Coordinates of C-alpha atoms in Angstrom, one line a residue:
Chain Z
X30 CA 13.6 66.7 37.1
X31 CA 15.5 64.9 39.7
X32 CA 15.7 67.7 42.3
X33 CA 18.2 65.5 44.3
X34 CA 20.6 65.4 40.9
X35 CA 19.8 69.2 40.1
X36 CA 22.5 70.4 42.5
X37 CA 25.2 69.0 39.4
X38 CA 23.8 71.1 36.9
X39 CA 25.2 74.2 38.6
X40 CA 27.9 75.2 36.3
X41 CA 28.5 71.2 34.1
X42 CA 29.2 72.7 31.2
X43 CA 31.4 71.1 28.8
X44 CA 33.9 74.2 29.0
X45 CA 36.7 72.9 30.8
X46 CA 40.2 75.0 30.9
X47 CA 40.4 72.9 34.3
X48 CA 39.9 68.8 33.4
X49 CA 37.7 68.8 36.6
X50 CA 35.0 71.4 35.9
X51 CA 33.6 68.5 33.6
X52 CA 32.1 65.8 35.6
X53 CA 31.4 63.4 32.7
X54 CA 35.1 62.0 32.1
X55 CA 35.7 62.4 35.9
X56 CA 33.0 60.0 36.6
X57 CA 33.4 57.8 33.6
X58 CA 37.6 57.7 34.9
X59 CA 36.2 56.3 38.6
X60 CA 34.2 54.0 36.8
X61 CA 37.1 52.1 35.5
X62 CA 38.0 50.5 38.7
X63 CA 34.0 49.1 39.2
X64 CA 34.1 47.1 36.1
X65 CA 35.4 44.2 37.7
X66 CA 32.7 44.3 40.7
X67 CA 30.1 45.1 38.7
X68 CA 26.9 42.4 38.3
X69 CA 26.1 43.7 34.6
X70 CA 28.1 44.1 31.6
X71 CA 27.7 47.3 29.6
X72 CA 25.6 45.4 27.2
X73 CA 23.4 43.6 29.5
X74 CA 22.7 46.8 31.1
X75 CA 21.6 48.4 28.2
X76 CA 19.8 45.6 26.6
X77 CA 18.1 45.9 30.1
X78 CA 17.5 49.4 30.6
X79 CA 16.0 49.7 27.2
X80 CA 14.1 46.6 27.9
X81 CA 12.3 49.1 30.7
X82 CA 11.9 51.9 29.5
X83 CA 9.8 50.3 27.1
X84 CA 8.1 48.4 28.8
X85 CA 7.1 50.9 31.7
X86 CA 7.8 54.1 30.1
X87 CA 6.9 54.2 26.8
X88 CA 10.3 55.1 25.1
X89 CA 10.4 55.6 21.7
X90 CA 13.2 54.6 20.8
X91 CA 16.7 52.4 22.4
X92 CA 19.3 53.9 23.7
X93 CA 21.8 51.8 21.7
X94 CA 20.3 53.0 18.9
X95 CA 20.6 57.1 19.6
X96 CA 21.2 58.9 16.7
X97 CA 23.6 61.5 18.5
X98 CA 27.1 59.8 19.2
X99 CA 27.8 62.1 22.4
X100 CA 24.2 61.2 23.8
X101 CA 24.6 57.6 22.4
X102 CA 28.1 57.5 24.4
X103 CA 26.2 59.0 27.4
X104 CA 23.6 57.0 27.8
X105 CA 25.4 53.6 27.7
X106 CA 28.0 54.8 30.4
X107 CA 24.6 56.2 32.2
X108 CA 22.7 52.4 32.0
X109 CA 25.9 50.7 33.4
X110 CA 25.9 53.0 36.0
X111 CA 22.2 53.1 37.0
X112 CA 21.7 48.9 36.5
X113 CA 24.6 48.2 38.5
X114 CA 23.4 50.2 41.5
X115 CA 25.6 53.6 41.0
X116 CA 22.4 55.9 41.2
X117 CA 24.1 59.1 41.9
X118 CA 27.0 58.7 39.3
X119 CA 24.3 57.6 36.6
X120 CA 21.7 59.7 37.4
X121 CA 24.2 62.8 37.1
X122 CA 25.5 62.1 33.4
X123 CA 21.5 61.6 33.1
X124 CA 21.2 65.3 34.0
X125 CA 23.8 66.1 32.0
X126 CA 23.1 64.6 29.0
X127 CA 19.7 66.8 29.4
X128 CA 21.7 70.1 28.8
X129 CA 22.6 68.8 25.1
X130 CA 21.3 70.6 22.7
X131 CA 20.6 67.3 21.1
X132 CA 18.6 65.6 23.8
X133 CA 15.2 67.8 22.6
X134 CA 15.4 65.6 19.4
X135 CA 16.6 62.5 21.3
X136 CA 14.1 59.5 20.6
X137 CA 14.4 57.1 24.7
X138 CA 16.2 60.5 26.0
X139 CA 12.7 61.6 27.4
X140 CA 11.9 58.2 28.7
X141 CA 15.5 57.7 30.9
X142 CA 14.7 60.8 31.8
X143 CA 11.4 60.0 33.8
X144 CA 12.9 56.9 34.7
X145 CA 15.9 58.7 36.8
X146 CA 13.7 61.4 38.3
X147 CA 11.3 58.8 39.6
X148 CA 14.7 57.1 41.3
X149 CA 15.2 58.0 44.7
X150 CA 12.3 59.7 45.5
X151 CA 11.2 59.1 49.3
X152 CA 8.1 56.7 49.0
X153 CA 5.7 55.8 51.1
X154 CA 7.1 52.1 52.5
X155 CA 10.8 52.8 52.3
X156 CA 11.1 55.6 54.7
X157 CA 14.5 55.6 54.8
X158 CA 14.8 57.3 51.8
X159 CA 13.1 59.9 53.9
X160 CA 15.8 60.3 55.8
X161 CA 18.7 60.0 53.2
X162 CA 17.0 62.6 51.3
X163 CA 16.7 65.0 54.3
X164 CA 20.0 64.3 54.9
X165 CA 21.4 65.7 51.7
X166 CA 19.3 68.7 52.2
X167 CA 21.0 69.1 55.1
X168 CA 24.5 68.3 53.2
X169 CA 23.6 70.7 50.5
X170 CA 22.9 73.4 53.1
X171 CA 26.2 73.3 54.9
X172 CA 27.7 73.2 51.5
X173 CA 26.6 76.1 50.1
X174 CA 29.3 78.2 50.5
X175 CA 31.8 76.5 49.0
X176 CA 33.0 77.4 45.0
X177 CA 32.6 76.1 42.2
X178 CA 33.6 73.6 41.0
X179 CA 34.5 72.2 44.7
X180 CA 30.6 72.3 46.0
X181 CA 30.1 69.8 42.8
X182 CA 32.4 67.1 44.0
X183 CA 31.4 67.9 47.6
X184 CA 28.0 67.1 46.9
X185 CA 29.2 64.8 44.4
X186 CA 31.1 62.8 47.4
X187 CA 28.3 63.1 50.0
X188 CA 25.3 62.3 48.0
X189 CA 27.6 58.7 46.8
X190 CA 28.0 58.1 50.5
X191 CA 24.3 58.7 51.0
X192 CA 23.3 56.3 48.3
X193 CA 25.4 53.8 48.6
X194 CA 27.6 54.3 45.3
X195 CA 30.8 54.1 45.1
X196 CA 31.8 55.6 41.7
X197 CA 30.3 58.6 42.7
X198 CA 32.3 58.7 45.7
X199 CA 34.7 57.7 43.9
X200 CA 34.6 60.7 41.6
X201 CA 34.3 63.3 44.2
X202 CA 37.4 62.1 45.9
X203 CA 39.3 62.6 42.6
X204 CA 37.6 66.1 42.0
X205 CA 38.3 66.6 45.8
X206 CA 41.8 66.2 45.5
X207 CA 42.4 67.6 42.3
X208 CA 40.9 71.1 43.2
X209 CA 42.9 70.9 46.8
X210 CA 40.8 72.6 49.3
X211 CA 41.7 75.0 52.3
X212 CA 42.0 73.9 55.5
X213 CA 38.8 75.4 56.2
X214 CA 37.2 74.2 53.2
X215 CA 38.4 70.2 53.9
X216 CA 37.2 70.4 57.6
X217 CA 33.6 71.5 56.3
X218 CA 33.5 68.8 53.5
X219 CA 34.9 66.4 56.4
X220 CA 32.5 67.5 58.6
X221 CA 29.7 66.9 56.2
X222 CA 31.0 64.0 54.8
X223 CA 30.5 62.3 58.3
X224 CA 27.1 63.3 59.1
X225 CA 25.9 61.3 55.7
X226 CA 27.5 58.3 57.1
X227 CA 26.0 58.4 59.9
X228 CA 22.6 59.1 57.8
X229 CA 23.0 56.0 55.7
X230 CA 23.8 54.0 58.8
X231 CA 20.6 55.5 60.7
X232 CA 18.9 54.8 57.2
X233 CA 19.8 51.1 57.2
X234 CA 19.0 50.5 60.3
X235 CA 15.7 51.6 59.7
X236 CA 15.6 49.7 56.5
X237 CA 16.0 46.3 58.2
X238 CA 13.8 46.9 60.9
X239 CA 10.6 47.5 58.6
X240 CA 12.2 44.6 56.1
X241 CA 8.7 42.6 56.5
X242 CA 6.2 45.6 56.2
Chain H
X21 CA -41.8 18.8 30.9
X22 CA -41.6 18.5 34.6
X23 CA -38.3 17.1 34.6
X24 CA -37.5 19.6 32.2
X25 CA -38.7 22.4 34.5
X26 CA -36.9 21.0 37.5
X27 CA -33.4 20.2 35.6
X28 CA -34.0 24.4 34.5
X29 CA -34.5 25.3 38.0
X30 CA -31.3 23.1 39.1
X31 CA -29.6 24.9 36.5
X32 CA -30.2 28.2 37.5
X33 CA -29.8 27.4 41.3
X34 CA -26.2 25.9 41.0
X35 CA -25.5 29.0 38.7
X36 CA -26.5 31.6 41.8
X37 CA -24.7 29.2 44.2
X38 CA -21.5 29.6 42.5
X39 CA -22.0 33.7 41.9
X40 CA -22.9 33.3 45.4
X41 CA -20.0 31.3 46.7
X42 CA -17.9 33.3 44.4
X43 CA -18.5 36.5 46.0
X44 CA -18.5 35.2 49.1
X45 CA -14.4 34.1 48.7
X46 CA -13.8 37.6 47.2
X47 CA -12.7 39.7 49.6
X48 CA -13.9 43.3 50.1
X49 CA -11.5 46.4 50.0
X50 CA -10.6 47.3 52.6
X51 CA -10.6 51.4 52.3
X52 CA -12.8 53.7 51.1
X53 CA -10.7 55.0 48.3
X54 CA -10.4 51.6 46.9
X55 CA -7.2 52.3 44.7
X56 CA -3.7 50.8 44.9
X57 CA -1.1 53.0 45.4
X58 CA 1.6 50.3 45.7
X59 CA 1.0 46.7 44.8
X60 CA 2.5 43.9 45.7
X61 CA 5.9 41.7 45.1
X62 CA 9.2 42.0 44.5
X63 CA 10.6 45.7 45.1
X64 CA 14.5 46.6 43.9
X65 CA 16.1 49.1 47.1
X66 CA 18.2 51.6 44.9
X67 CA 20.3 52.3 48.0
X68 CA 21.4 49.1 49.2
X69 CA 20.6 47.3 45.6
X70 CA 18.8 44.0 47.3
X71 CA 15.5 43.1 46.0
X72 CA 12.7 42.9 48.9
X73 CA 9.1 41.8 49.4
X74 CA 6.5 43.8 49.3
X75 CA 4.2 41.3 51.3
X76 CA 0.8 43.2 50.9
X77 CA -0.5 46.2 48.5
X78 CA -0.7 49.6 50.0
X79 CA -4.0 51.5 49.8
X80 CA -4.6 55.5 49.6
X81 CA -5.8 56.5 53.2
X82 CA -5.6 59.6 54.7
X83 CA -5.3 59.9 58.3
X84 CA -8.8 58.9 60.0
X85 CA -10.7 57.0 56.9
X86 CA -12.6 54.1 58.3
X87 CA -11.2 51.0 56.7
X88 CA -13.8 47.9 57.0
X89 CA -14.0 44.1 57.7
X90 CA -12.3 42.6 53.9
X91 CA -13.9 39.5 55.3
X92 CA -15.9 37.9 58.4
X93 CA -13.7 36.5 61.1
X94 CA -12.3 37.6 64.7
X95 CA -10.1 40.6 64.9
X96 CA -7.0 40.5 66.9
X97 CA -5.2 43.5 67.6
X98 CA -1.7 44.4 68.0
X99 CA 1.0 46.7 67.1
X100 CA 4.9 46.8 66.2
X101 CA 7.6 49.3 65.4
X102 CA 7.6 49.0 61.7
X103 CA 4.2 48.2 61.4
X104 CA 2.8 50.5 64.2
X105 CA -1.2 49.4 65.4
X106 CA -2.1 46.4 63.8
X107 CA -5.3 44.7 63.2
X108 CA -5.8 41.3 61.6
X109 CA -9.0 39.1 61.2
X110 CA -9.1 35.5 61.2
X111 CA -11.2 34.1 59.0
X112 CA -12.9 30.5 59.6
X113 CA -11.8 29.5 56.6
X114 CA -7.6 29.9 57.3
X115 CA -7.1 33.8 56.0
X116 CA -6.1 36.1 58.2
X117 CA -6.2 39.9 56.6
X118 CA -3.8 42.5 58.3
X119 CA -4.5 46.1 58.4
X120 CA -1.3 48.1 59.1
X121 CA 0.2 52.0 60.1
X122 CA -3.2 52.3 61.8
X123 CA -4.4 55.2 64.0
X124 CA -6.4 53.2 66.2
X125 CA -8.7 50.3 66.0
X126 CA -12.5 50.8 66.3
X127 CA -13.4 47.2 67.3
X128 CA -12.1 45.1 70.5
X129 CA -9.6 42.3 70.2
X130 CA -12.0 38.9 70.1
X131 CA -14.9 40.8 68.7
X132 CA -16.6 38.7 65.4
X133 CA -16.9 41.0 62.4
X134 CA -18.7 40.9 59.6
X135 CA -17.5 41.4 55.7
X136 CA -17.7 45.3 55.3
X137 CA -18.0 45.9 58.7
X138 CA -16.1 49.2 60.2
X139 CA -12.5 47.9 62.1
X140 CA -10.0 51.0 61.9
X141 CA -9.3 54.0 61.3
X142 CA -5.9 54.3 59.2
X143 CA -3.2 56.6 60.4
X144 CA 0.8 56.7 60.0
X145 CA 2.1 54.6 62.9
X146 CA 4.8 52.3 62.6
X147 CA 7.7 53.1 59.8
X148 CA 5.0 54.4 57.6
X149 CA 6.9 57.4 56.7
X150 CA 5.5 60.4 55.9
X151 CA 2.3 59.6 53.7
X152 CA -0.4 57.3 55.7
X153 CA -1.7 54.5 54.2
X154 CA -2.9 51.5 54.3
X155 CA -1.1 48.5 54.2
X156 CA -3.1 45.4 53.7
X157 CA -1.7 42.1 53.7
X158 CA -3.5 38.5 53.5
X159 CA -2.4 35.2 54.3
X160 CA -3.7 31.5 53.1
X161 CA -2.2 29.1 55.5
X162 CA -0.1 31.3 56.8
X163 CA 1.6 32.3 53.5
X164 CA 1.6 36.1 52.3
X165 CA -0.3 36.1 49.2
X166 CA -0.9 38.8 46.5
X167 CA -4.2 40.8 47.5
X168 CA -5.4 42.2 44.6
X169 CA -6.6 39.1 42.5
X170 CA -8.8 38.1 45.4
X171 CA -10.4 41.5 45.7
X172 CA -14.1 42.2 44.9
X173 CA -14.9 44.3 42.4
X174 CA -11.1 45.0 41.7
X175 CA -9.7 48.5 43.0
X176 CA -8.1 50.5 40.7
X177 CA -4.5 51.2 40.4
X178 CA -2.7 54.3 41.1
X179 CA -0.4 55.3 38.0
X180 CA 2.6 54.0 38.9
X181 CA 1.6 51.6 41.3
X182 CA 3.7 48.4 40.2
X183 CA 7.0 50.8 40.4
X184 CA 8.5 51.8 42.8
X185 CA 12.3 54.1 42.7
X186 CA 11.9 53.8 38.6
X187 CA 11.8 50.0 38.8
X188 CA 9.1 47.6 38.6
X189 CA 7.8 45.5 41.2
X190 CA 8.6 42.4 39.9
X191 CA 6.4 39.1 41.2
X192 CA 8.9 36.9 42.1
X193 CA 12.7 37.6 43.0
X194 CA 15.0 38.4 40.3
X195 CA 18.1 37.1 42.2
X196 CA 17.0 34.1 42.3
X197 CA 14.6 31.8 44.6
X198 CA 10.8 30.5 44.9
X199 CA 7.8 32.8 44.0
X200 CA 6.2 31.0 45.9
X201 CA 6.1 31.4 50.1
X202 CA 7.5 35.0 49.9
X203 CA 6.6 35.5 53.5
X204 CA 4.8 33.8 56.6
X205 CA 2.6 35.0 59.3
X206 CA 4.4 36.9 62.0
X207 CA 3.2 36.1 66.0
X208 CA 1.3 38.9 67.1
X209 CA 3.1 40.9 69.3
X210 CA 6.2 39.5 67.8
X211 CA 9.3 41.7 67.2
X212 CA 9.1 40.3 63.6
X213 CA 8.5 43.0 61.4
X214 CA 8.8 45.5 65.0
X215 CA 12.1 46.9 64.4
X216 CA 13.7 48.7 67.3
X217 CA 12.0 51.2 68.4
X218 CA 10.4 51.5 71.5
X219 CA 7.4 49.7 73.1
X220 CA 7.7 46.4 70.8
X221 CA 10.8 45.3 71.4
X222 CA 12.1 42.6 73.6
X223 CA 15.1 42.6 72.9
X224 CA 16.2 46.1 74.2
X225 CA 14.8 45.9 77.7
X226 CA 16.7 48.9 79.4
X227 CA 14.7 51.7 79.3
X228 CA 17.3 54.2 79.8
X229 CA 18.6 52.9 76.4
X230 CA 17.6 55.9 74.4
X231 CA 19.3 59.3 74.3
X232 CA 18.2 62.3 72.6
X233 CA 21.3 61.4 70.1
X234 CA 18.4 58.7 68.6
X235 CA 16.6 62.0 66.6
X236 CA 20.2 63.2 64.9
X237 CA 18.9 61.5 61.9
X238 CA 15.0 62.6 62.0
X239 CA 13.8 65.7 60.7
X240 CA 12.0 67.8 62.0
X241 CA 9.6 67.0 59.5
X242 CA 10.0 63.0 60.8
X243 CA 10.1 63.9 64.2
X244 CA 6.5 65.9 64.1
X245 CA 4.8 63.2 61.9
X246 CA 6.2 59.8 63.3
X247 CA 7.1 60.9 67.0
X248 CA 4.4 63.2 68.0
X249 CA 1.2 62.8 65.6
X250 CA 1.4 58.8 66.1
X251 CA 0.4 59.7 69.7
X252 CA -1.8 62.6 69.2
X253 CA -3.9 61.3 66.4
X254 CA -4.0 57.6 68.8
X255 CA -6.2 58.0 72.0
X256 CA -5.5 54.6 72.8
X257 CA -1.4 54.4 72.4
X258 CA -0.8 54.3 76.0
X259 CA -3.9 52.0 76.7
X260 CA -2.2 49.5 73.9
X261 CA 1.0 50.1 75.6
X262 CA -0.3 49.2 78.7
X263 CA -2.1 45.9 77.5
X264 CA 1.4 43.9 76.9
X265 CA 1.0 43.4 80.7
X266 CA 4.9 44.0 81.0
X267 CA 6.0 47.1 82.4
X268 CA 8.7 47.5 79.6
X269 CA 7.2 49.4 76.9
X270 CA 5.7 51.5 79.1
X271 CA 8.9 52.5 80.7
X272 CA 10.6 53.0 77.4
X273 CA 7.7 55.1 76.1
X274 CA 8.8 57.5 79.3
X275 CA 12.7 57.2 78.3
X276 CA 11.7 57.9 74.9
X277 CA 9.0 60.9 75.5
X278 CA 12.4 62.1 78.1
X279 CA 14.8 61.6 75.4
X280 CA 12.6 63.6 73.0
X281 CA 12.1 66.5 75.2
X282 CA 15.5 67.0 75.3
X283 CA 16.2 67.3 71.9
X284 CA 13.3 69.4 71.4
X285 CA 14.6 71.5 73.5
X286 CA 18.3 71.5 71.8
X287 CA 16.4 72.0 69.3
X288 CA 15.1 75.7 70.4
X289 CA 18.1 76.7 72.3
X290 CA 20.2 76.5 68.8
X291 CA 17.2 78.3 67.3
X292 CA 17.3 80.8 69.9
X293 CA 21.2 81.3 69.7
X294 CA 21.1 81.6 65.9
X295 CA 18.3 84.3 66.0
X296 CA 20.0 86.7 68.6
X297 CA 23.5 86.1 66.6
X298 CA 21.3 87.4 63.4
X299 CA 20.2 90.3 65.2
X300 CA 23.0 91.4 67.0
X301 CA 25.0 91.1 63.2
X302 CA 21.6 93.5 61.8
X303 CA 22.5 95.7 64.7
X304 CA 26.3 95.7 64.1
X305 CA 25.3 96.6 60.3
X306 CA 22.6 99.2 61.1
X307 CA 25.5 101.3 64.0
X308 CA 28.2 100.5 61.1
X309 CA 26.0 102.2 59.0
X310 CA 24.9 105.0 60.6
X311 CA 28.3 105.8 62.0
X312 CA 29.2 106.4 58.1
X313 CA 26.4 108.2 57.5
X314 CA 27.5 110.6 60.1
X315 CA 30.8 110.8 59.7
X316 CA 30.3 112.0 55.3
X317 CA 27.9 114.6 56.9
X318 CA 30.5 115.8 58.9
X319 CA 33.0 115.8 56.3
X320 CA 30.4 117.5 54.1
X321 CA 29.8 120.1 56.5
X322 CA 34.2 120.5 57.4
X323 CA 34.6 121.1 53.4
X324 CA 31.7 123.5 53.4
X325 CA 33.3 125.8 56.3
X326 CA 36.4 125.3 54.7
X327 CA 35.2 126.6 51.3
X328 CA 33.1 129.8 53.3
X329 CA 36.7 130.5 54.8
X330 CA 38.4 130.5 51.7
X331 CA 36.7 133.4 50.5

């Protein structure tokens, strides 16, 4: 699994006396405001997802085609996400969509599956994702203290700023704000919040530089 | 019959010239493990969602394997930032290979090398991150073209190879464009492809332009492998520095071994804080504890005399 979205599984369940303690609607409510930006439609960016995962990872099946309506609902909000560049927000209903009891019997769960732990992870000739990745350790750290469910749009928050996706930031500002912090609690996330920037800007930096490796 | 004999042996002649001048335009791989481990083309960045060229195909190759001559020409040797020490060989014919993220080269610049002769020894240097490799481009008239088809016999593939963050390499840009001259020769020595880190830039001349705030962003991890390993596991990294003739990168390689230092030792201080703040807290714990431990007994022994008195 995607270590760098197995930070969200602690405590996503779909039990949610507060709205916020489910990230799914949360992220699919910031997502209404990228439609317009967005390069793919929802259809495209299925038709092209399922396109891949057949193609390079064997699926068995199409995600349009999932028998389970919840997983079925899932997975196309997940393939806008991830073929429009929102990594962190897609990725994360991924790893949620793992935790249904239906995914076992799911026929292309399996394959998005290996398709979004593969994402993201540092290789070899992109070393910036080195450092993005160290840098959410580092995020993760400092966040650790914090409750649930406040560490899940914190991380939620800092990992969007790290990658570059604005739903998930998105989505971890309206957690954020909806769950009100402390004093102590905002100047930690702020805190944090401001060393990823800096991480992603380092990161890009380093990006262009090796651009004709 | 003669003629017969003689078209035969004409036959078989122009069939080993062409096996012969066939192998002789393959080119041989490079490194010893002769596999792929990331080919070449068209690569999506899941971070900043731009599609970029991968101009050569990366081959497995640990620190210290002895890559070889892919074909016969003169080497030239250079380095950059991204690319770190650099060898290429320029072939009669118009190809140049390049061998990059090297430890060191094993041949001098303007020495004539022969197909599957020994040039290198591969290494991390440059923005190879943390897993050496080696990166092999080639060029026909000066335009980046895909290795692997010209290889001889063909290396394998690592699994996964043609993917890279979940997507496929793709051979020509999806957003639009020629699949065609993806990328030309850079100068040697140029800051094309360098990046701006020290010793290969121009264009930062100051050498008191780093500070120890440059390795914020580095792990330690990054730190050991790209900042201190590079120059261990490369005799020759000052000698190369030296050879640009202009006192620059030199200059900057002090600023940047100053700046380093520093932050190491930042670095060891916080370490140091943090240890004796955990060990004055144990201590706090261990006299907190003791103190209770004392004071029941006390109490224990109080009630005990009370109760004796009683009676």
């Amino acid at each position: 699994m995607n270590l760098l979205l197995a930070f969200l599984l602690i405590g996503s369940t779909a039990n949610a006396a507060n709205d916020v303690k489910d990230v799914a609607p949360i992220i699919q409510q910031a997502a209404k405001a990228h439609v317009a930006s967005a390069k793919l439609s929802s259809d495209a960016a299925l038709t092209r997802l399922d396109n891949l995962l057949h193609a390079q990872y064997g699926s068995r099946g199409y995600l349009r085609a999932e028998p389970h309506p919840t997983l079925r609902a899932r997975y196309q909000q997940a393939a806008w996400l991830l073929m429009n560049g929102d990594v962190i927000a897609g990725g994360t209903l991924v790893s949620l969509a793992r935790q249904h009891p239906a995914f076992a019997k799911s026929p292309a769960g399996p394959a998005l599956a290996s398709f979004v732990d593969r994402m993201l992870t540092p290789v070899s000739d992109m070393p910036e994702l080195t450092v993005l990745a160290d840098a959410g350790r580092r995020a993760q750290r400092k966040l650790a203290g914090l409750p649930y469910p406040l560490i899940t749009y914190a991380q939620l928050h800092a990992f969007g700023i790290l990658y570059n996706d604005p739903v998930a930031i998105d989505a971890g500002q309206i957690g954020l704000r909806a769950l009100q912090p402390s004093d102590r609690e905002r100047l930690l996330i702020t805190g944090v919040l401001d060393d990823c920037r800096k991480a992603l800007a380092a990161a890009k930096a380093m990006a262009e530089a090796h651009a004709d490796d | 019959m003669i003629k017969r004999w003689w078209r035969d042996l004409l036959m078989v002649g122009g069939l080993l010239l062409t096996a012969t001048t066939a192998e002789s335009a393959c080119l041989k791989i490079p490194a010893p493990s002769q596999l792929i481990t990331s080919t070449f083309g068209w690569r999506f960045h899941p971070v900043f969602k731009t599609w970029r060229m991968h101009r050569g195909a990366d081959f497995r190759a640990p620190i210290g394997d002895t890559l070889t001559a892919a074909h016969g020409g003169v080497v030239q040797v250079s380095f950059s930032g991204s690319g770190g020490n650099e060898i290429r060989i320029l072939g009669e014919d118009g190809v140049v290979v390049r061998y990059l993220h090297l430890t060191r080269a094993l041949v001098s610049p303007g020495t004539r090398v022969q197909p599957g002769q020994q040039v290198a020894l591969s290494g991390n240097t440059g923005h190879a991150s943390a897993a050496p490799h080696l990166h092999f481009e080639v060029y026909q008239a000066k335009q980046a073209v895909n290795p692997e088809p010209l290889l001889c016999p063909a290396p394998g593939r690592k699994a996964g190879a043609d993917k890279v963050n979940g997507f496929p390499v793709l051979a020509c840009n999806p957003e639009g464009g020629s699949c065609q001259n993806v990328g030309t020769l850079p100068n040697v020595g140029s800051t094309q492809g360098a990046g701006t880190t020290t010793a290969s830039t121009a264009s930062d001349a100051s050498p008191t332009g780093l500070s120890i705030e440059s390795f914020d962003d580095m792990s330690a991890n990054e730190i050991l492998i790209s900042e201190i390993m590079k120059r261990y596991a490369n005799p020759d990294w000052i000698t190369r520095l030296n050879e640009y003739g202009a006192p620059e990168p030199l200059l900057q390689e002090m600023a940047h071994m100053d700046a380093l230092g520093a932050y190491l030792k930042v670095l060891m201080r916080d370490s140091r804080e943090r240890r004796e703040m955990l060990m004055a807290n144990r201590l706090a714990r261990q006299t907190q504890a003791d103190a209770a431990l004392r004071l029941s007994r006390q109490r224990a022994l109080a009630a005990r005399a009370a109760a004796r008195g009683d009676h």
